[in-house]
CSV table of C-alpha atoms and ligand atoms in Angstrom, one decimal:
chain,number,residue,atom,x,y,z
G,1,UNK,CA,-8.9,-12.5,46.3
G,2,UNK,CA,-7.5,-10.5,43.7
G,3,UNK,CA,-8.9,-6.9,43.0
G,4,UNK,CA,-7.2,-4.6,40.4
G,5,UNK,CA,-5.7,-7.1,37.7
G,6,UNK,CA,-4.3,-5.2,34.9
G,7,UNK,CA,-6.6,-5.3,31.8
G,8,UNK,CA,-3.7,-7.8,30.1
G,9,UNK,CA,-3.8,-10.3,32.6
G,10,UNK,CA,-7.8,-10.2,32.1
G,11,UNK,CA,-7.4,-10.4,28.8
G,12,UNK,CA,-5.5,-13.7,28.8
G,13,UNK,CA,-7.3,-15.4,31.0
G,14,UNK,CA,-10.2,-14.8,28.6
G,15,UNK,CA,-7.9,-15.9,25.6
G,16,UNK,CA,-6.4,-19.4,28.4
G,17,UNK,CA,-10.6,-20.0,28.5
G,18,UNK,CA,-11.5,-19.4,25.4
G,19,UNK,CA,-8.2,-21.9,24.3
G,20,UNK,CA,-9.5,-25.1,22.2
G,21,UNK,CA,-6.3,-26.7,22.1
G,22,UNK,CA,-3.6,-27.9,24.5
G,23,UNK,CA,-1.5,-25.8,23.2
G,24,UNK,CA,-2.9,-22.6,22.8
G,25,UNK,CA,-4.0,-22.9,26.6
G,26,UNK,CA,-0.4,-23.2,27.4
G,27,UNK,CA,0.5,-20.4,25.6
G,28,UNK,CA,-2.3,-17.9,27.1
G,29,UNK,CA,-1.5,-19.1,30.1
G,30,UNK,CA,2.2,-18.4,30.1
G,31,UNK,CA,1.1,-15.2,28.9
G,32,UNK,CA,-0.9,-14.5,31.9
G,33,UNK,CA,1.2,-16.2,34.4
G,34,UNK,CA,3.8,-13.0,32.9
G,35,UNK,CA,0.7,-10.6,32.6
G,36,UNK,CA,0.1,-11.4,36.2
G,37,UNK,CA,2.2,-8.7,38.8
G,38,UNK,CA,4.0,-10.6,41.4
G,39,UNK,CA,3.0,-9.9,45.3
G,40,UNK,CA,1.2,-11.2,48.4
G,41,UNK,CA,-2.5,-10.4,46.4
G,42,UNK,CA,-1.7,-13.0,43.6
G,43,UNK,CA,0.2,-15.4,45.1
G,44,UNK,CA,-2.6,-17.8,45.1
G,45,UNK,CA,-3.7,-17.0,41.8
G,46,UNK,CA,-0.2,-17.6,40.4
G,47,UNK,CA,-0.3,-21.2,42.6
G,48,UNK,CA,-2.8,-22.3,40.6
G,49,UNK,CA,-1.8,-20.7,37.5
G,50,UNK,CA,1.7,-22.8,37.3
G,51,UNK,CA,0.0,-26.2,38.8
G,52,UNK,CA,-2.8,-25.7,36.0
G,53,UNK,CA,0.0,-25.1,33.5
G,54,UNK,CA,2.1,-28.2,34.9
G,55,UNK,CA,-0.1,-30.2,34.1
G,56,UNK,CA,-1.1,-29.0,30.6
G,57,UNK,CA,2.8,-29.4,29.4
G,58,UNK,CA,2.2,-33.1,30.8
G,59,UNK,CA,-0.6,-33.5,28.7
G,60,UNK,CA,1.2,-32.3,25.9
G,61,UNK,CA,3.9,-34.5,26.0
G,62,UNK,CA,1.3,-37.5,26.3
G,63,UNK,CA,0.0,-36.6,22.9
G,64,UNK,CA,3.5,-36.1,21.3
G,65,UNK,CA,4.1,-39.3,22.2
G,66,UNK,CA,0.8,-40.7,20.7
G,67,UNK,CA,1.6,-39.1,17.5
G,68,UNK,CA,5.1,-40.7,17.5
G,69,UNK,CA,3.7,-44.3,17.8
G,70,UNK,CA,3.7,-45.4,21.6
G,71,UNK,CA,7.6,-45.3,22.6
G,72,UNK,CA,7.7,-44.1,26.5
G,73,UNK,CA,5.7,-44.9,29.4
G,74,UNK,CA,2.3,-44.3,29.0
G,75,UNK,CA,1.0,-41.4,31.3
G,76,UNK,CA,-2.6,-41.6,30.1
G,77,UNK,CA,-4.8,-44.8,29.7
G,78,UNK,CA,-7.3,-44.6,26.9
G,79,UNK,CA,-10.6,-44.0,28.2
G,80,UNK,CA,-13.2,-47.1,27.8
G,81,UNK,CA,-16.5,-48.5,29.3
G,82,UNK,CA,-18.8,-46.1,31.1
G,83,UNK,CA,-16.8,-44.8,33.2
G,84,UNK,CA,-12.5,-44.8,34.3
G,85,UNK,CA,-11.7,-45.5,38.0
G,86,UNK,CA,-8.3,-44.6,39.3
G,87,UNK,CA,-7.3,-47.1,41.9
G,88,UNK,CA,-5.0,-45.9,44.4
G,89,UNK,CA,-2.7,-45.9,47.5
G,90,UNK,CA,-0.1,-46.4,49.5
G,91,UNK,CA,2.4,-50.1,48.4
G,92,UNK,CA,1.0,-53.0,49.0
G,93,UNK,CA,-2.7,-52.0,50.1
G,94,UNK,CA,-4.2,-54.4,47.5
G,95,UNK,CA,-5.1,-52.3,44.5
G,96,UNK,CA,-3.8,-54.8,42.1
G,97,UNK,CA,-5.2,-57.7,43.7
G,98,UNK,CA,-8.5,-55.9,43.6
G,99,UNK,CA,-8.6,-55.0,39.9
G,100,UNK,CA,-7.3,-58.9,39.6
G,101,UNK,CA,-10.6,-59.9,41.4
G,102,UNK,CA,-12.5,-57.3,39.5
G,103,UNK,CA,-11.4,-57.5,36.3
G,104,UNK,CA,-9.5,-59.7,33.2
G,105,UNK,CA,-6.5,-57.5,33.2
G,106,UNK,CA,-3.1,-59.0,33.9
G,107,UNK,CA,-1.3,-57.4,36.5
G,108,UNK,CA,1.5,-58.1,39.2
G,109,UNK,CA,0.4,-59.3,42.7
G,110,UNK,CA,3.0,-59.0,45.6
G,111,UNK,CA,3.9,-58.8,48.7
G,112,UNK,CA,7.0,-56.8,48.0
G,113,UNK,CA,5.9,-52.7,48.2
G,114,UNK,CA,5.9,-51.2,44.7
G,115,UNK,CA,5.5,-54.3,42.8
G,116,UNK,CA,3.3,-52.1,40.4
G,117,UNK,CA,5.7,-50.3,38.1
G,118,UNK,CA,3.4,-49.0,35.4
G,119,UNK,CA,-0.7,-48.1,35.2
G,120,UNK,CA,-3.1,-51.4,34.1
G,121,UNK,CA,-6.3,-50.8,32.8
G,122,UNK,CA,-9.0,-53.5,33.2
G,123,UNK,CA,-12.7,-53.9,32.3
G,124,UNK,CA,-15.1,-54.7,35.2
G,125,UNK,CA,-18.3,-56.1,34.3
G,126,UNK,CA,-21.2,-54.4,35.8
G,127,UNK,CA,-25.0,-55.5,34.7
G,128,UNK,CA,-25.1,-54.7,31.3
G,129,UNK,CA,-22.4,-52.3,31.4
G,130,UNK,CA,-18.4,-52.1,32.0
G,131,UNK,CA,-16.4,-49.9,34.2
G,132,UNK,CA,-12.5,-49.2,33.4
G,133,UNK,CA,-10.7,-50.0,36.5
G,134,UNK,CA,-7.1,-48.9,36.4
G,135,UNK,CA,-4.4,-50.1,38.7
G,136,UNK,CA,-1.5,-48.1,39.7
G,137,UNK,CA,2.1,-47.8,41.0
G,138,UNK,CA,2.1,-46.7,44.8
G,139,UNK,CA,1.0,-42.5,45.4
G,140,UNK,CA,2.8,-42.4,48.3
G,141,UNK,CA,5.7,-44.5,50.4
G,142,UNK,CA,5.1,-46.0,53.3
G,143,UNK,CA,7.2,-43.6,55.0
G,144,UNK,CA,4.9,-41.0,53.1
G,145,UNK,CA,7.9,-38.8,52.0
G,146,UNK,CA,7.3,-40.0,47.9
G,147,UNK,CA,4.7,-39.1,45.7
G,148,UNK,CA,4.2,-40.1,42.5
G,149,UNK,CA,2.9,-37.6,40.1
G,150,UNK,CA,2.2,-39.8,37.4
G,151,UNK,CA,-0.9,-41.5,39.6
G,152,UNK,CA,-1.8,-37.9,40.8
G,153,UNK,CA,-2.3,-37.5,36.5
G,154,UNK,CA,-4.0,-40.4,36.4
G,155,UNK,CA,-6.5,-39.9,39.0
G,156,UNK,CA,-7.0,-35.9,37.5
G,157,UNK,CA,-7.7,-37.9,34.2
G,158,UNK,CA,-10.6,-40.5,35.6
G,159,UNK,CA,-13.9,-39.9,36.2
G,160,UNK,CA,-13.7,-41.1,39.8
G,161,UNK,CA,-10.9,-42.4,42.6
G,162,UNK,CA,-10.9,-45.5,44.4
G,163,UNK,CA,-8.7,-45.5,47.7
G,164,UNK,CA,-7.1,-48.6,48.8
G,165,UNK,CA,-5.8,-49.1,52.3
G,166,UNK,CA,-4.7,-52.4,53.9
G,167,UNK,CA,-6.6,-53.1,57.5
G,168,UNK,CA,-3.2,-54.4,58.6
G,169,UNK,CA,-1.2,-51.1,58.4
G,170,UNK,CA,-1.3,-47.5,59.3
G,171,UNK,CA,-4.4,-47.0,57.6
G,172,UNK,CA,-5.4,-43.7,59.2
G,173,UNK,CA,-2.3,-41.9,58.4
G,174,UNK,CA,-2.1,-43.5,54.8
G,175,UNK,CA,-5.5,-42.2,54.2
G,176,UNK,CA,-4.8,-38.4,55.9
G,177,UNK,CA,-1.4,-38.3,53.8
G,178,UNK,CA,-3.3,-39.1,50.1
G,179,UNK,CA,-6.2,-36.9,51.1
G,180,UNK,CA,-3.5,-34.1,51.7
G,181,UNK,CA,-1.6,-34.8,48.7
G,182,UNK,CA,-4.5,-35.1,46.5
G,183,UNK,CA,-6.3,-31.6,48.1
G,184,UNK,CA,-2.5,-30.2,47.3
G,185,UNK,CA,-3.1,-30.7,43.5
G,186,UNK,CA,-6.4,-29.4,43.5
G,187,UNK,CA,-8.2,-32.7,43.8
G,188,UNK,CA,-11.0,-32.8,45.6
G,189,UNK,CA,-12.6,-36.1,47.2
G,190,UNK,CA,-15.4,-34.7,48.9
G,191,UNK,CA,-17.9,-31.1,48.4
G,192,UNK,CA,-18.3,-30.4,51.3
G,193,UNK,CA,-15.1,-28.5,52.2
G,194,UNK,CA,-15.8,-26.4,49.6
G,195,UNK,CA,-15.7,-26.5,45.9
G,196,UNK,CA,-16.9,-23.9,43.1
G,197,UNK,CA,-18.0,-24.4,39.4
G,198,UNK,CA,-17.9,-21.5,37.0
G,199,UNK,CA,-19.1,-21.7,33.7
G,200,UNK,CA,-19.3,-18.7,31.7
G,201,UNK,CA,-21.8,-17.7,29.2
G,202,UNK,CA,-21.2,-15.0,26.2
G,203,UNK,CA,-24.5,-13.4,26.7
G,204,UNK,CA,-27.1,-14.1,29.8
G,205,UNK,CA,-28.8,-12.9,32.7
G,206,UNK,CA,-25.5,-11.9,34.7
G,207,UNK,CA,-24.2,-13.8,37.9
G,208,UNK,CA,-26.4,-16.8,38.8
G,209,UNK,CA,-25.2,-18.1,42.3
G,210,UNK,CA,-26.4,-21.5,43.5
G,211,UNK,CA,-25.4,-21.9,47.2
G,212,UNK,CA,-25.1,-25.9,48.0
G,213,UNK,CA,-23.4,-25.1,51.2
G,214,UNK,CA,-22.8,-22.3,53.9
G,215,UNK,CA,-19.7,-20.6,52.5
G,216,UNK,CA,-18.4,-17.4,54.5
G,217,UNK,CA,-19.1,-15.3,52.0
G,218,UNK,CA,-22.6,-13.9,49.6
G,219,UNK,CA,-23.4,-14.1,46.5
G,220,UNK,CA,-22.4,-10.5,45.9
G,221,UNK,CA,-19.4,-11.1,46.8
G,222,UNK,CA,-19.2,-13.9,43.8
G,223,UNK,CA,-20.1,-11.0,41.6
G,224,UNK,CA,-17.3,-8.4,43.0
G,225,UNK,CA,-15.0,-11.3,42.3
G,226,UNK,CA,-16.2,-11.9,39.2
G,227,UNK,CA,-16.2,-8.6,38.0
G,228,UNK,CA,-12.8,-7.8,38.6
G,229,UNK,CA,-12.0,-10.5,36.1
G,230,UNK,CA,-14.9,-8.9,33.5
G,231,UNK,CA,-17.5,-11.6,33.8
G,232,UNK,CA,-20.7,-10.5,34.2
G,233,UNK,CA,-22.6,-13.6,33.2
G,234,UNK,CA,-22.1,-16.9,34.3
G,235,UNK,CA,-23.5,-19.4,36.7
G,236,UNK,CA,-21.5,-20.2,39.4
G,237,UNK,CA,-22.3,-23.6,41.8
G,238,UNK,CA,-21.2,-23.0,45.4
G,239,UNK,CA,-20.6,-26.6,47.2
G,240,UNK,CA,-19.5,-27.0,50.9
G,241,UNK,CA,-17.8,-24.1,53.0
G,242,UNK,CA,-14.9,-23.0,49.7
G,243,UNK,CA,-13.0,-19.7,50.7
G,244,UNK,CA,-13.9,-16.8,48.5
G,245,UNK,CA,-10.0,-17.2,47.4
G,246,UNK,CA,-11.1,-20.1,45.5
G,247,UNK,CA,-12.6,-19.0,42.8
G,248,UNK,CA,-8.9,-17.9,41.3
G,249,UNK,CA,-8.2,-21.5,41.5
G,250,UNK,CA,-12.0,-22.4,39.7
G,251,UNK,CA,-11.3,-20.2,36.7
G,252,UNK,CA,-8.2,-21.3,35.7
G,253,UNK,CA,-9.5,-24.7,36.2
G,254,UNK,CA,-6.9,-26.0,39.1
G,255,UNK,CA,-9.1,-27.6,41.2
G,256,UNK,CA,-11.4,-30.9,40.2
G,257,UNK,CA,-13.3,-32.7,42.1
G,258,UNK,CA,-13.7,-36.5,41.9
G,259,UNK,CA,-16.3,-38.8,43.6
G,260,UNK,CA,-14.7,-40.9,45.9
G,261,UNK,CA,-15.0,-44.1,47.0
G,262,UNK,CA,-12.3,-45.7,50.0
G,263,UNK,CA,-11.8,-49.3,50.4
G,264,UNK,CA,-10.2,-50.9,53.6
G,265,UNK,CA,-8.9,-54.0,52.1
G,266,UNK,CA,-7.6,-56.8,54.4
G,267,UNK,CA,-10.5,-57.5,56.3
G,268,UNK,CA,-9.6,-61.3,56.4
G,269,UNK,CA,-6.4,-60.3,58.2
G,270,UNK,CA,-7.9,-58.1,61.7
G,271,UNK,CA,-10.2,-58.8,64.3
G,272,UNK,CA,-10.9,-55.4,65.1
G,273,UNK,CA,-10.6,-52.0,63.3
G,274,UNK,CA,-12.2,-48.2,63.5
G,275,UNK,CA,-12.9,-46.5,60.5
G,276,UNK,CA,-12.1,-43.1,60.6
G,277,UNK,CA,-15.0,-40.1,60.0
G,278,UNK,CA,-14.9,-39.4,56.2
G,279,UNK,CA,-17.0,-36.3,54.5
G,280,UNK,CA,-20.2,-37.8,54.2
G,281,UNK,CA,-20.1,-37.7,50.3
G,282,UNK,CA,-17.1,-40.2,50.4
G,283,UNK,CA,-18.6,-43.5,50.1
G,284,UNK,CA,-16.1,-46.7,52.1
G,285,UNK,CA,-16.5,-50.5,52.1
G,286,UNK,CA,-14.6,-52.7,54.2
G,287,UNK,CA,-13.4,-55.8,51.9
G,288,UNK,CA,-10.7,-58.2,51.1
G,289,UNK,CA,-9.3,-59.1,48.2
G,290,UNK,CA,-8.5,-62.6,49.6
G,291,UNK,CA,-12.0,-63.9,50.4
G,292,UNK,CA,-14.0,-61.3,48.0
G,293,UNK,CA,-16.1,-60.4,51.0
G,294,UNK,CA,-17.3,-56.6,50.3
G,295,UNK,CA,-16.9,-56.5,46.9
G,296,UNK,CA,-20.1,-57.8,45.5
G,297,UNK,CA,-21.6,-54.0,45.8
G,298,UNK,CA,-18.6,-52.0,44.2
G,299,UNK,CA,-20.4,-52.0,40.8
G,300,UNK,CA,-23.2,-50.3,42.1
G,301,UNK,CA,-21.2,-47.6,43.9
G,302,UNK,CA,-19.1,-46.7,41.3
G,303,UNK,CA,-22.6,-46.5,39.2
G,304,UNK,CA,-24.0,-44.2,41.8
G,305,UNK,CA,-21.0,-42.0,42.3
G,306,UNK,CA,-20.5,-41.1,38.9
G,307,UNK,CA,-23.7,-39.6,38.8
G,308,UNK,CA,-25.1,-41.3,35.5
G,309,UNK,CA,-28.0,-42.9,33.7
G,310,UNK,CA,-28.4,-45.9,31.2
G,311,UNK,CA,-31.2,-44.9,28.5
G,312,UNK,CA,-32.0,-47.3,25.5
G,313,UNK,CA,-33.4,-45.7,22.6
G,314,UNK,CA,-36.2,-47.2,20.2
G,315,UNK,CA,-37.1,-46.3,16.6
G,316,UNK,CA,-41.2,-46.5,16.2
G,317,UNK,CA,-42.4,-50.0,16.1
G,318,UNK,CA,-39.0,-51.8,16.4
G,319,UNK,CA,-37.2,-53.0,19.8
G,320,UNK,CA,-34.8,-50.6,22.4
G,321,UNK,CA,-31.0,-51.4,21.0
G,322,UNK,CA,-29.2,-53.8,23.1
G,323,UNK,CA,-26.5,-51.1,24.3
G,324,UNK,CA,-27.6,-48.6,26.5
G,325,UNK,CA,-26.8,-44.6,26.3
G,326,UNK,CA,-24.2,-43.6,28.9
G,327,UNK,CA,-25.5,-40.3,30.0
G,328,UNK,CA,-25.4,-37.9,32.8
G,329,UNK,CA,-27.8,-38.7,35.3
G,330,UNK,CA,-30.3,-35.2,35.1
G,331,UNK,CA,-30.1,-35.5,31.7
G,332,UNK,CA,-33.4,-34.3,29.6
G,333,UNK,CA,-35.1,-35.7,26.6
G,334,UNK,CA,-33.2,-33.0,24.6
G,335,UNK,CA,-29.8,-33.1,25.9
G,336,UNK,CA,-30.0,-36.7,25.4
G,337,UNK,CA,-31.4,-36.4,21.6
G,338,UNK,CA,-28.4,-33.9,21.6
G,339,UNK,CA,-25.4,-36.4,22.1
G,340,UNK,CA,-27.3,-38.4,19.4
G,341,UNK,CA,-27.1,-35.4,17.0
G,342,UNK,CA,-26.4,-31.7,17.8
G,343,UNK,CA,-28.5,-30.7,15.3
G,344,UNK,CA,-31.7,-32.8,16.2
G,345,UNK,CA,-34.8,-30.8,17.5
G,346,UNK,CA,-36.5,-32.9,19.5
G,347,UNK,CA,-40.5,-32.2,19.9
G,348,UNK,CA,-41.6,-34.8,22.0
G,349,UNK,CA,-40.9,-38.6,23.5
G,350,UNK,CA,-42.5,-41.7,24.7
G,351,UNK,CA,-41.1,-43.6,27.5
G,352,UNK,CA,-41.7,-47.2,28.7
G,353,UNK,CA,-40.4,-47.6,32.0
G,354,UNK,CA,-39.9,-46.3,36.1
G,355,UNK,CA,-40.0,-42.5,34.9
G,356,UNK,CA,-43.3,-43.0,33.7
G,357,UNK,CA,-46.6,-43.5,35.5
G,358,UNK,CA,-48.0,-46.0,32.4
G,359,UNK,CA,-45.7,-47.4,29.7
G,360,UNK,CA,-45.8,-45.4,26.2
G,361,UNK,CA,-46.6,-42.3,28.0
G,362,UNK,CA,-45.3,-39.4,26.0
G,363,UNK,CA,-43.4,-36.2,27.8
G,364,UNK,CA,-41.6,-33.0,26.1
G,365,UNK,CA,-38.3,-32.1,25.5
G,366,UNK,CA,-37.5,-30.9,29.2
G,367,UNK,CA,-38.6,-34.4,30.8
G,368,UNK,CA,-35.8,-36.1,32.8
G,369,UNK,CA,-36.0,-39.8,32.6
G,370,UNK,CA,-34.7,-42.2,35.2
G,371,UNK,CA,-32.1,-45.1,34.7
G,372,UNK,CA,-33.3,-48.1,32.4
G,373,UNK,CA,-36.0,-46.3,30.8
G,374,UNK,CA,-36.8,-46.9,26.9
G,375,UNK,CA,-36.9,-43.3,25.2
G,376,UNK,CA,-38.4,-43.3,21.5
G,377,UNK,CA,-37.9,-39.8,20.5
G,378,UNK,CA,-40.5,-37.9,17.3
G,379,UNK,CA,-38.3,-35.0,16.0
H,401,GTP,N1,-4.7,-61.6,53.5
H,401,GTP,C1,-4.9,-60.7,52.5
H,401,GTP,N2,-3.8,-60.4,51.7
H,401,GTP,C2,-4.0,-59.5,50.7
H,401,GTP,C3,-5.3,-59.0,50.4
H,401,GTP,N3,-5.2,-58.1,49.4
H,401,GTP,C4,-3.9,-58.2,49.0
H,401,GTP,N4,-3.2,-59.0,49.8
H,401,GTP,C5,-1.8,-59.4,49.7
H,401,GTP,O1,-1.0,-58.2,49.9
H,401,GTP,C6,0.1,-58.2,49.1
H,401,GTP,C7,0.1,-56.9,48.2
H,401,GTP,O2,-1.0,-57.0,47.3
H,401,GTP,P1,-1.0,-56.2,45.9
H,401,GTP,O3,-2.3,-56.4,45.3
H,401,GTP,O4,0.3,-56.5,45.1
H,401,GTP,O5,-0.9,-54.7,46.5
H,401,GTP,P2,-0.7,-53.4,45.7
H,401,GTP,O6,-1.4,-52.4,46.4
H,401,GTP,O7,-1.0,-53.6,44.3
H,401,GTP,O8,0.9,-53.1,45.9
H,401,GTP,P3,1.9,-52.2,45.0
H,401,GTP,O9,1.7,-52.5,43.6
H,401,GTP,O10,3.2,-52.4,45.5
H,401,GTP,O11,1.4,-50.8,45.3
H,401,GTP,C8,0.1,-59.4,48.3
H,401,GTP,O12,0.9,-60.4,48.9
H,401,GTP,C9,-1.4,-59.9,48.3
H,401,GTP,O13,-1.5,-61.2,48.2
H,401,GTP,C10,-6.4,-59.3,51.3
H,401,GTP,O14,-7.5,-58.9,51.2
H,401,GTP,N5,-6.1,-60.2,52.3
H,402,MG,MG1,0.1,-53.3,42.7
């Protein structure tokens, strides 16, 4: 924890948060990272602050490159569907013979290691919506002394990771090695070890602390914390069992976490295998890629892990459009009428389906409804 930061350093933070672009965040930063003194106290602040600023240069360069036309490997894969899923691993798992299974997308199938050079997006069909699977080159070498940072950017970029590991390796030690790796760049597979969401407001009620775990530490401690950086309101979500020394990491936005789903491919291949304990918040199938066995179900995992909602929408007297809304999955009647138009004002709904007790049935502004249902909003 960091007590005492000059009034500088405080001040660009708030400057890094306040940042719209990519590169005025980099500069704050730097500014901060300088603004920051050097000793034991801030030596995980400043971590995070040069990993956070890392990968902000990358980012940069990726949109350098777009505004030159292509030219260079692509980084970044243009988000599509209703959600992107980073597939990754160690070589040869199976990642590219999954997305081959899942998806249209061309991509190279091996059984020479590192076959996949560059990142492959491909649409997977999902009821009435698409996911964006995206296979890519080996994270890690089987000897596990390689990483590539390039995936690690990818899978900060998606909405959720997918682990591949093949039944007929070291499975156990492939998985522990790209947990580690990932936790290293401040991405988090699972809550429950401990994970902390800021978000500020400009005016408010002070320090709102929602506990979803048994960290070591209370809520006024959050506030100390907080103080010493000169926020007084904002609400902070506690997950899992984070140090107090995390929230350096949180503010500068280091650490993300990612829903998580692990596949162990090569089930045609073994007789007998043991699955290791994973967080309980880390969904796993076993599958193969060969026979397709397991892999019926993955469309409704990734639905579930990504925490979301399709809604149609109706004008008065006149049929639900075709294409659902993508939205959060607690997502009201006015947050909803919201990514419609910013400026609507919603006064009340009807609904025509499970969130309702009778078809038609009308609910305010506040009312959450539940995947599937037909909203017809009055503003
Ligand atoms: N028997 C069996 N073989 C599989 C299965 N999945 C993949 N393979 C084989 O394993 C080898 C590697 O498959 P890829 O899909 O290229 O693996 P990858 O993870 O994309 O490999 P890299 O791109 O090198 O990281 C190929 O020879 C595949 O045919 C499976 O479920 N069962
Ligand atoms: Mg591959």
């Amino acid at each position: 924890m960091v007590t005492n930061l000059p009034a500088e350093a405080i001040a660009k933070l708030n400057k890094y948060s306040d940042a719209k672009t990519v590169e005025d965040k980099i500069k704050a930063l730097e500014e901060f990272i300088s603004a920051v003194p050097k000793h034991k106290g801030t030596e995980n602040l400043l971590y995070w602050a040069r990993s956070r600023l890392a990968e902000l240069r990358q980012e940069e360069e990726k949109e350098r490159k777009k505004k030159r036309g292509g030219g260079g490997p692509r980084v970044f894969v243009e988000k599509a569907g209703a959600g992107q899923i980073a597939m990754i691993g160690p070589p040869n798992s199976g990642k590219s013979s999954i997305v081959s299974r899942l998806t249209n997308a061309k991509v190279v199938i091996s059984p020479n290691p590192f076959s996949t050079s560059e990142p492959v997006p491909g649409m997977m069909q999902f009821e009435d919506i698409q996911f964006q699977l995206i296979d890519t080159p080996p994270l890690i070498s089987n000897e596990g002394d390689y990483i590539n940072t390039k995936v690690l950017a990818i899978a900060r970029n998606a909405d959720a990771i997918i682990i591949v590991v093949g039944l007929d390796s070291d499975y156990e030690r492939d998985l522990k090695k790209i947990f580690e790796t990932l936790e290293k760049k401040g991405i988090m597979t699972s809550m429950q070890k401990g994970y902390i969401r800021i978000v500020k407001h400009r005016t408010g009620n002070g320090i709102n602390v929602v506990f979803y775990g048994k960290p070591s530490f209370t809520e006024d401690d959050v506030r100390k914390v907080l103080s010493s950086y000169r926020i007084f309101n904002a609400t902070v979500e506690v997950y899992g069992e984070p140090k107090l020394d995390d929230i350096d990491a949180s503010l500068i936005n280091a650490i993300t976490y990612k829903p998580t789903i692990v596949l162990f491919n090569k089930k045609d291949l073994v007789k007998e295998f043991n699955i290791p304990l994973l967080p309980k918040d880390i969904l796993y199938r076993v599958v193969s890629a060969k026979t397709g066995e397991g892999l019926n179900d993955l469309g409704n995992d990734i639905f579930k892990i990504l925490k979301i909602k399709r809604i149609y929408t109706k004008k008065p007297n006149s049929l639900p459009d075709k294409e659902p809304l993508i939205i959060k999955e607690n997502a009201t009647i006015k947050e909803i009428a919201e990514t419609i138009n910013p400026n609507s004002n919603v006064r009340y709904a009807k609904i025509w389906g499970k969130g309702v007790k009778y078809n038609g049935q009308r609910v305010g502004p506040d009312f959450i409804p539940v995947d599937k249902d037909i909203v017809e909003m009055r503003f």
